[in-house]
mmCIF file of C-alpha atoms in Angstrom:
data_model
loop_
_atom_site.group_PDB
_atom_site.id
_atom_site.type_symbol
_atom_site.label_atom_id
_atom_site.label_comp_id
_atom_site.label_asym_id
_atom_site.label_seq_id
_atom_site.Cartn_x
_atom_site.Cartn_y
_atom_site.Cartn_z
ATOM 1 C CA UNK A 1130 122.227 116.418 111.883
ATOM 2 C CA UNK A 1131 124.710 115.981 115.270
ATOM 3 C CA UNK A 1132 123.372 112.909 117.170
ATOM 4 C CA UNK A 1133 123.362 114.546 120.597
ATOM 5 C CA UNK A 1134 120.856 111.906 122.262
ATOM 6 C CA UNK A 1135 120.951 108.303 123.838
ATOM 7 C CA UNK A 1136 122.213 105.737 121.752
ATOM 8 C CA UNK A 1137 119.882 101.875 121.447
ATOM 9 C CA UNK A 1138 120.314 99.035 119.229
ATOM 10 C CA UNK A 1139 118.342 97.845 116.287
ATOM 11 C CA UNK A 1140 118.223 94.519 114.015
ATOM 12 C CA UNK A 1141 117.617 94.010 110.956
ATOM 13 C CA UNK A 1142 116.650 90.513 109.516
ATOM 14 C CA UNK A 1143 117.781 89.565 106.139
ATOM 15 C CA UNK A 1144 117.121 86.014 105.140
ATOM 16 C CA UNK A 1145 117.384 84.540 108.673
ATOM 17 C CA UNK A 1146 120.875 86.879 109.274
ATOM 18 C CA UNK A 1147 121.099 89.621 111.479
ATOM 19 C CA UNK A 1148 122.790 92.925 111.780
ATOM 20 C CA UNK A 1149 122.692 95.503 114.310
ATOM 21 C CA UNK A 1150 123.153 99.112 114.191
ATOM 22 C CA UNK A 1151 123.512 101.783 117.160
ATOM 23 C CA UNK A 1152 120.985 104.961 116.935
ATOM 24 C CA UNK A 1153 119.207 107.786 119.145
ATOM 25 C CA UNK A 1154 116.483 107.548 116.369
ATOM 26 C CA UNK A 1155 114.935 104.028 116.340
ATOM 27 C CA UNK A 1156 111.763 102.723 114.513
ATOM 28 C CA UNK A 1157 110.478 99.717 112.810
ATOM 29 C CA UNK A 1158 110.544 99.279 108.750
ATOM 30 C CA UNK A 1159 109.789 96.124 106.983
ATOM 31 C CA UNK A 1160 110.245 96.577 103.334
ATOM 32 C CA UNK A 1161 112.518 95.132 100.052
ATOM 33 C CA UNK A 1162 116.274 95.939 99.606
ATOM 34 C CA UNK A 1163 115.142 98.150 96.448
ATOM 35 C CA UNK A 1164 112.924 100.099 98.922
ATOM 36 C CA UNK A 1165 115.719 99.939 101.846
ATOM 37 C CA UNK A 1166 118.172 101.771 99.193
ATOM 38 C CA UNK A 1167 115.808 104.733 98.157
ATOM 39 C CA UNK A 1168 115.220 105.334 101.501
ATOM 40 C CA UNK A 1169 116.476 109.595 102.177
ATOM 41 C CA UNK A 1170 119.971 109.527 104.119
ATOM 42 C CA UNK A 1171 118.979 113.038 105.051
ATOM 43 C CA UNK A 1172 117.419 111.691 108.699
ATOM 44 C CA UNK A 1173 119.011 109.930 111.292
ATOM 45 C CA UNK A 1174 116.283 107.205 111.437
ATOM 46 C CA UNK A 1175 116.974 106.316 107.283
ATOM 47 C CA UNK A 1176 120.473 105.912 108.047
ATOM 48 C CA UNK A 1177 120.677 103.658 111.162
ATOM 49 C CA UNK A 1178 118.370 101.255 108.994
ATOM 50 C CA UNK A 1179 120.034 101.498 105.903
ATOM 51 C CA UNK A 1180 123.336 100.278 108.071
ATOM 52 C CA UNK A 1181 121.378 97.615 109.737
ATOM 53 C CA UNK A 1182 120.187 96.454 106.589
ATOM 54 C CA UNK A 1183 123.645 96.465 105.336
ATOM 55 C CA UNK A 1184 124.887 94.590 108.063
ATOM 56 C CA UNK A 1185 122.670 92.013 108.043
ATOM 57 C CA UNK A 1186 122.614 91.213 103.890
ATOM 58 C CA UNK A 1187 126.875 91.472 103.800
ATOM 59 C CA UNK A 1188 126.592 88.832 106.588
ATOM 60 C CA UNK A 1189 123.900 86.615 104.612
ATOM 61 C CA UNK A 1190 126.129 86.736 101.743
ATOM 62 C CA UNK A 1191 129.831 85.783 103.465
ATOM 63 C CA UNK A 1192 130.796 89.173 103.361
ATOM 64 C CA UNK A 1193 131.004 90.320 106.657
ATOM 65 C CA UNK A 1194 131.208 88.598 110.397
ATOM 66 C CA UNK A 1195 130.399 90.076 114.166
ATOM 67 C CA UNK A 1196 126.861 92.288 113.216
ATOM 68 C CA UNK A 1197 125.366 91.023 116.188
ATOM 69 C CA UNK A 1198 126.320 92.612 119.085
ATOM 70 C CA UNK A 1199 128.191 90.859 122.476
ATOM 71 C CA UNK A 1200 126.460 90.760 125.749
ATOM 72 C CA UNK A 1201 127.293 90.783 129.078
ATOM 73 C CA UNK A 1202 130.896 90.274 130.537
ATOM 74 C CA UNK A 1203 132.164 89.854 126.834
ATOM 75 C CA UNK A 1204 131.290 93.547 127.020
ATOM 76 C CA UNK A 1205 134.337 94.284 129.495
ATOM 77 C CA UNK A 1206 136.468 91.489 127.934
ATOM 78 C CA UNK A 1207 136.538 92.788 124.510
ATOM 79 C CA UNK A 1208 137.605 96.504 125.764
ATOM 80 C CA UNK A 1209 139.966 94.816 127.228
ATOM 81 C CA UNK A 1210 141.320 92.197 124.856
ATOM 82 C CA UNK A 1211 141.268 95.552 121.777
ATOM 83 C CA UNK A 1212 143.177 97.093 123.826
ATOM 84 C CA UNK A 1213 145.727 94.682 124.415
ATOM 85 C CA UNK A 1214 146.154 93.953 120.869
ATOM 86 C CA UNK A 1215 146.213 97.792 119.893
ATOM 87 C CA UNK A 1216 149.160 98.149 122.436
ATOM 88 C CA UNK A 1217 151.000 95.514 121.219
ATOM 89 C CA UNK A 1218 150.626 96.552 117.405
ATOM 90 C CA UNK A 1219 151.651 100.312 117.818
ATOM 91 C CA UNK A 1220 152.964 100.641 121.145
ATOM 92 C CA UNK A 1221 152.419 103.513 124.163
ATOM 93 C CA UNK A 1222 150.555 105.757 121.084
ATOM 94 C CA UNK A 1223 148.621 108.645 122.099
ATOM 95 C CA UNK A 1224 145.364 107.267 121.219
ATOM 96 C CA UNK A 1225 141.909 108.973 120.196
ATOM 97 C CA UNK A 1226 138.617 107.172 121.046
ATOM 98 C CA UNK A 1227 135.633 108.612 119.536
ATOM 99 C CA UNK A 1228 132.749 107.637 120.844
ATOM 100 C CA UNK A 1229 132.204 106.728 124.618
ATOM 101 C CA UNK A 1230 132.190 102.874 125.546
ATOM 102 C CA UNK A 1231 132.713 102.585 129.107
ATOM 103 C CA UNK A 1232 134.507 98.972 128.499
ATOM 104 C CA UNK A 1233 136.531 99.801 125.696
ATOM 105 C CA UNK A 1234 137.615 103.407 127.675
ATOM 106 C CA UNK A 1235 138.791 101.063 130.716
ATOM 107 C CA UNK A 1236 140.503 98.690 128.520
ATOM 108 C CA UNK A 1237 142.587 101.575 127.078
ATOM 109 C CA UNK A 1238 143.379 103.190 129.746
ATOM 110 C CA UNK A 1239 144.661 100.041 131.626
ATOM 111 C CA UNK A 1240 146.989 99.849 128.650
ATOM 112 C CA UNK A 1241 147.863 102.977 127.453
ATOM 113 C CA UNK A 1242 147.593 104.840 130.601
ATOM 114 C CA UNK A 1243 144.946 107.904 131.169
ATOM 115 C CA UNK A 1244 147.375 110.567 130.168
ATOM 116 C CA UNK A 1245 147.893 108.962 126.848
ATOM 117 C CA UNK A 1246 144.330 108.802 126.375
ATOM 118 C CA UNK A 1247 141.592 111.584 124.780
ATOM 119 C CA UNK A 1248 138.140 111.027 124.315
ATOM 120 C CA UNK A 1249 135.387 112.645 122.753
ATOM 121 C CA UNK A 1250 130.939 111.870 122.576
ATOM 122 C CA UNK A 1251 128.326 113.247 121.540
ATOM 123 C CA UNK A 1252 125.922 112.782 124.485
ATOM 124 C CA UNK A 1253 125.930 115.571 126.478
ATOM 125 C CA UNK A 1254 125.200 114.046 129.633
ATOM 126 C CA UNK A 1255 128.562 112.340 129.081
ATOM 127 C CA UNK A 1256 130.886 115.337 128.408
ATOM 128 C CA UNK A 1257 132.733 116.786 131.328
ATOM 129 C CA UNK A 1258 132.725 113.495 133.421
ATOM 130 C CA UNK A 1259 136.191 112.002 134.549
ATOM 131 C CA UNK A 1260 135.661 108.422 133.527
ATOM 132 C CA UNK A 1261 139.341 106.008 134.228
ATOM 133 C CA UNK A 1262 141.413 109.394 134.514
ATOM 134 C CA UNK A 1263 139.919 110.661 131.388
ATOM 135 C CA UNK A 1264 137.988 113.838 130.804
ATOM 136 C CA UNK A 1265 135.163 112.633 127.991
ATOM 137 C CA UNK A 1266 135.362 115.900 125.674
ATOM 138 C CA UNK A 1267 131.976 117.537 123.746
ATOM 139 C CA UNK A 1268 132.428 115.667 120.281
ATOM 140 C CA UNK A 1269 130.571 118.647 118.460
ATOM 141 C CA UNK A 1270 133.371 121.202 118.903
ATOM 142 C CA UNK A 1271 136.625 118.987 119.675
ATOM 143 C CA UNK A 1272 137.320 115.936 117.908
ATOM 144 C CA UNK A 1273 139.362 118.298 116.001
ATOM 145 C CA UNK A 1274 141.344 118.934 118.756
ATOM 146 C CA UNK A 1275 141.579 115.049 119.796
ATOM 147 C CA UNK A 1276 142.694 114.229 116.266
ATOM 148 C CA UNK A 1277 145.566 116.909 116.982
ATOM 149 C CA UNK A 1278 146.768 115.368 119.963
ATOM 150 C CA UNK A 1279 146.795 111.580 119.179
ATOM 151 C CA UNK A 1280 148.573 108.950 116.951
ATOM 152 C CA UNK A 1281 145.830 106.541 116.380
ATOM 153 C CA UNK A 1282 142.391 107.232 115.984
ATOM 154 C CA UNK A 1283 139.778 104.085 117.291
ATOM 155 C CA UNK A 1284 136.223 105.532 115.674
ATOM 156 C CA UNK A 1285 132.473 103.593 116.864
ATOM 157 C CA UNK A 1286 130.908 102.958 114.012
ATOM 158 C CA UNK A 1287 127.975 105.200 114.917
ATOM 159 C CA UNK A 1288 129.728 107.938 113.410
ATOM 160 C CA UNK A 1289 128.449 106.583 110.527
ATOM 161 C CA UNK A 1290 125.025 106.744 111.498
ATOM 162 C CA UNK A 1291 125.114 110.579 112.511
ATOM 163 C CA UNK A 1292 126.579 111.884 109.455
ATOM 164 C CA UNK A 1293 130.082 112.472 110.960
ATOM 165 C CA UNK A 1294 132.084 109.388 109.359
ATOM 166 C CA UNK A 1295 133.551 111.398 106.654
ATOM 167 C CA UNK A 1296 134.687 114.034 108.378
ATOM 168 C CA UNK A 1297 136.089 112.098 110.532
ATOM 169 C CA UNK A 1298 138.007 110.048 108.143
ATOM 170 C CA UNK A 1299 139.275 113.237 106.173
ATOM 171 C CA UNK A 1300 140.647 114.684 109.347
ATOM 172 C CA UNK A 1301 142.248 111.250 109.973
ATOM 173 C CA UNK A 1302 143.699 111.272 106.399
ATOM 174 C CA UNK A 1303 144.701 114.765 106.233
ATOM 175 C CA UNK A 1304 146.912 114.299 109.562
ATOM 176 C CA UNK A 1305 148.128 110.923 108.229
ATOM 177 C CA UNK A 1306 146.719 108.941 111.201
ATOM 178 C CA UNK A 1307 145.415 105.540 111.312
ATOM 179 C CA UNK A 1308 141.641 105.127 111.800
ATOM 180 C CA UNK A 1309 140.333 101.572 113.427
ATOM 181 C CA UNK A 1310 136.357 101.235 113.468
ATOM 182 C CA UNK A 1311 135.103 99.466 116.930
ATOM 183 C CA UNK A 1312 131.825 98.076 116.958
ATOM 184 C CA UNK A 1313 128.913 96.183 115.114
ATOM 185 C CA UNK A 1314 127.397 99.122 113.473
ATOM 186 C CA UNK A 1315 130.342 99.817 111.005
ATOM 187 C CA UNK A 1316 130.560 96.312 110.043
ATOM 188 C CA UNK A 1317 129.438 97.014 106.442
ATOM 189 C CA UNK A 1318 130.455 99.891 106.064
ATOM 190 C CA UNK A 1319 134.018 99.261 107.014
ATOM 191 C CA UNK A 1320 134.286 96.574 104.229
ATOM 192 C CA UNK A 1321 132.631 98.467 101.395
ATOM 193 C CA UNK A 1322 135.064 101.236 101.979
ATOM 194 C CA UNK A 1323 138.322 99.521 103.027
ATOM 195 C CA UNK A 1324 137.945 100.420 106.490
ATOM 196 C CA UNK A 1325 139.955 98.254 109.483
ATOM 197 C CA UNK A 1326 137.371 97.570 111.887
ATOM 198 C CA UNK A 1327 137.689 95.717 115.785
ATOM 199 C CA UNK A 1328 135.323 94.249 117.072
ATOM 200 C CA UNK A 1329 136.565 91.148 119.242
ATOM 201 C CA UNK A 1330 133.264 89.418 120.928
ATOM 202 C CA UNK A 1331 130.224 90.098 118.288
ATOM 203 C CA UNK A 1332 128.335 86.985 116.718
#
């Protein structure tokens, strides 16, 4: 299913470590990682807390860092800071962000300059606005199109929440583009599958 509503954080709690995950489909679950992995990945809900989960055992175990998300002006300052870095590493690319974050989006566009920029979501009270010189594009019918038009590709890890990660990344491969992963949610999943993943200010 598209995730077309408003995103909110959960936690999961693993052995005193915690790992958050984005979702428009929230909802408690206490249970045992053998129960956690038969849970159906055929509803939003099941997936958000099976990437929680994830989060929150690879960062009891060493395996992963930054599941817990930043807060307040380390909000702005890691948009800004990612997109320094992402300028200095590839240069005045035509970048893709997928996924509104309205401090990440100013970041980039300080940087890389609106007209460079394309930007795609899945809420639909976000598409259409002008947000830093950039047009936010419906996410349902033209990431496609963004993945044309740009040299990099910067992904949230939600994707991999509503189901669109792998299309995503086939596009990206297909075209021969680099993919980045921004965010807490991907934190797992960006390790298991070899993934590069940003995410500046998390815990």
């Amino acid at each position: 299913p598209i995730l077309r509503g408003k995103e909110v954080m959960i936690e999961a709690v693993f052995q005193g470590a915690r790992g958050h995950a984005f979702t428009d489909a929230p909802g408690d679950w206490s249970g045992s990682l053998r129960e956690a992995l038969g849970l159906p990945l055929d509803r939003r809900r099941h997936r958000a807390l099976l990437l929680a989960i994830m989060n929150a055992v690879l960062r009891d175990s060493g395996l992963v860092a930054g599941t817990v998300h930043c807060r307040n002006e380390d909000i702005a300052r890691c948009g800004e800071e990612m997109a320094g870095l992402l300028r200095q590493e590839f240069g005045p690319v035509r970048l893709g962000l997928i996924g509104y974050q309205p401090g990440l989006l100013r970041g980039l566009a300080n940087h890389f300059g609106p007209d460079r920029l394309r930007v795609t979501d899945l809420l639909e009270s976000n598409v259409g606005r002008v947000v830093d010189g950039v047009e936010i594009w419906d996410g349902s019918r033209r990431t496609e199109e963004l993945a044309r038009s740009s040299d990099l590709l910067l992904v949230t890890g939600s994707t991999a929440a509503n189901a669109t990660l792998d299309a995503i990344i086939a596009n990206a491969g297909e075209r021969g583009l680099p993919l980045i992963l921004f965010g807490v949610t991907g934190a797992a999943i960006a390790h298991l599958c070899g993934l590069r993943r940003l995410c500046l200010r998390a815990e």
